[in-house]
Amino acid sequence: MKISPHIKLEKLIFIGVLIVALIASSGCTDNTTSSEDANSTVQADSEGITTGADESVESTEITITDGFGREVTIPSNVESVVCSGAGCLRYLVYLQAQDLIVGVDSLETKESEIEGRPYTLANPQLKDYPLIGEFRGNDDPEKIIAIGPQIILKTDSNDPSTAAATADELQEKTGIPVIAFPYGSTRSEEDKADMYSSIRLMGEVVGKEERAEEVISYFEAIMEDLDNRTADISESEQKTVYVGGVSSAGAHGIISTEPAYAPFLWVHANNVASGIGVDHADVSKEKLVEWDPEYIFVDVGTIQLGDGGAINELKTDPSLAGLSAVENGNVYGVVPYNYYTTNHESVLSNAYFVGKVLYPDQFEDIDPETKAEEIFTFFVGKPVFSDLNAQYDDLGFTQLSL
């Protein structure tokens, strides 16, 4: 049968329309999918999900200005450090960041019958760490490189130009960022400002800014409390005092003293050796007899001399026999504070004991040993005052028998 041309044309038109419809349908499906994908992406972005195109790379380094004006680039998240120099590791313990330590100097690994540093008594594990070099900042760059800390923290008591150069040299030799700073002290407002600045700097480096402020606030609260208790004592009522046997790079006898002994300043006692103008001094026994203080306090670290040190001198030296403090039984022991520079918790604790002895009414609510354990726990994490005192035959915070 023959198909008419007219029918053929209709079939062709129908097929063409069908093809166009299929294409249009396919196009609509694709557009819908693209639109949904776009909407989905916008929604995801609005919910904080970053797309590949918009992803930002956070900085992994920050630049710190250290205590000697050096600009040092360090990791933003420090996880391992070593401490170089006297007292550096102590401050790290104050900041509760001792777990970052990966190496220590020779003093920290030294076995000794007497361990006069509370932070070490509270952290005996420090003795087991790898060695970074000798104590007092005599570092071994090769040992430090082998350990591989991210940061070297370094205390330095030298003048800024020398300290900065020393830090630069160590950084150059190791290829590891060195953050250097002065240790500071509580002897003067300038020294205290250095100490606070260094604690804040270390806190910033190791991510312990909040703890750094807690430490500084604690210092201030203790000193304010001591001052408030004794500020109303008139000059005429202030007791005359002397501290002997003060440790300084080792044990010393009775003539070793501290003209600016902080506990005397904080409780408004009259230090007969004040005004000498130095941080540490040796005075003649004749001068001590001339001063004839009402009370003598002895740094019991003096017993390390072997012969009893200052305590034995007060017992046996004829030139000291006439001292009023000896005749009246006003000789007392305080715990050493100067071991690898200042153990601040020991100084603060001594102040409460000195205050209790001199002005019992103003300190009637204070038990010196209990207060010492509180102070030690805050700074080093454990109540190790009794452990420290035991190193010195429990002579600290006692009336010494002469």
PDB file of C-alpha atoms in Angstrom, residues 131-134 137-149 152 169-176:
ATOM      1  CA  LEU A 131      70.541  17.599  78.778  1.00  0.00           C
ATOM      2  CA  ILE A 132      70.712  20.907  76.863  1.00  0.00           C
ATOM      3  CA  GLY A 133      74.048  22.035  78.313  1.00  0.00           C
ATOM      4  CA  GLU A 134      75.556  23.409  81.495  1.00  0.00           C
ATOM      5  CA  GLY A 137      72.937  29.560  80.380  1.00  0.00           C
ATOM      6  CA  ASN A 138      76.032  27.723  79.159  1.00  0.00           C
ATOM      7  CA  ASP A 139      74.078  25.930  76.462  1.00  0.00           C
ATOM      8  CA  ASP A 140      75.240  23.254  74.058  1.00  0.00           C
ATOM      9  CA  PRO A 141      73.676  24.129  70.675  1.00  0.00           C
ATOM     10  CA  GLU A 142      74.216  20.617  69.306  1.00  0.00           C
ATOM     11  CA  LYS A 143      72.364  19.041  72.220  1.00  0.00           C
ATOM     12  CA  ILE A 144      69.488  21.487  71.796  1.00  0.00           C
ATOM     13  CA  ILE A 145      69.281  20.757  68.068  1.00  0.00           C
ATOM     14  CA  ALA A 146      69.188  17.025  68.780  1.00  0.00           C
ATOM     15  CA  ILE A 147      66.274  17.500  71.204  1.00  0.00           C
ATOM     16  CA  GLY A 148      64.449  19.753  68.759  1.00  0.00           C
ATOM     17  CA  PRO A 149      62.304  22.139  70.833  1.00  0.00           C
ATOM     18  CA  ILE A 152      64.227  28.315  73.565  1.00  0.00           C
ATOM     19  CA  GLU A 169      74.093  33.911  68.805  1.00  0.00           C
ATOM     20  CA  LEU A 170      72.206  30.952  70.274  1.00  0.00           C
ATOM     21  CA  GLN A 171      69.376  31.400  67.782  1.00  0.00           C
ATOM     22  CA  GLU A 172      71.830  31.521  64.891  1.00  0.00           C
ATOM     23  CA  LYS A 173      73.668  28.387  66.044  1.00  0.00           C
ATOM     24  CA  THR A 174      70.538  26.317  66.612  1.00  0.00           C
ATOM     25  CA  GLY A 175      68.123  27.701  64.042  1.00  0.00           C
ATOM     26  CA  ILE A 176      65.523  27.718  66.839  1.00  0.00           C
TER      27      ILE A 176
END
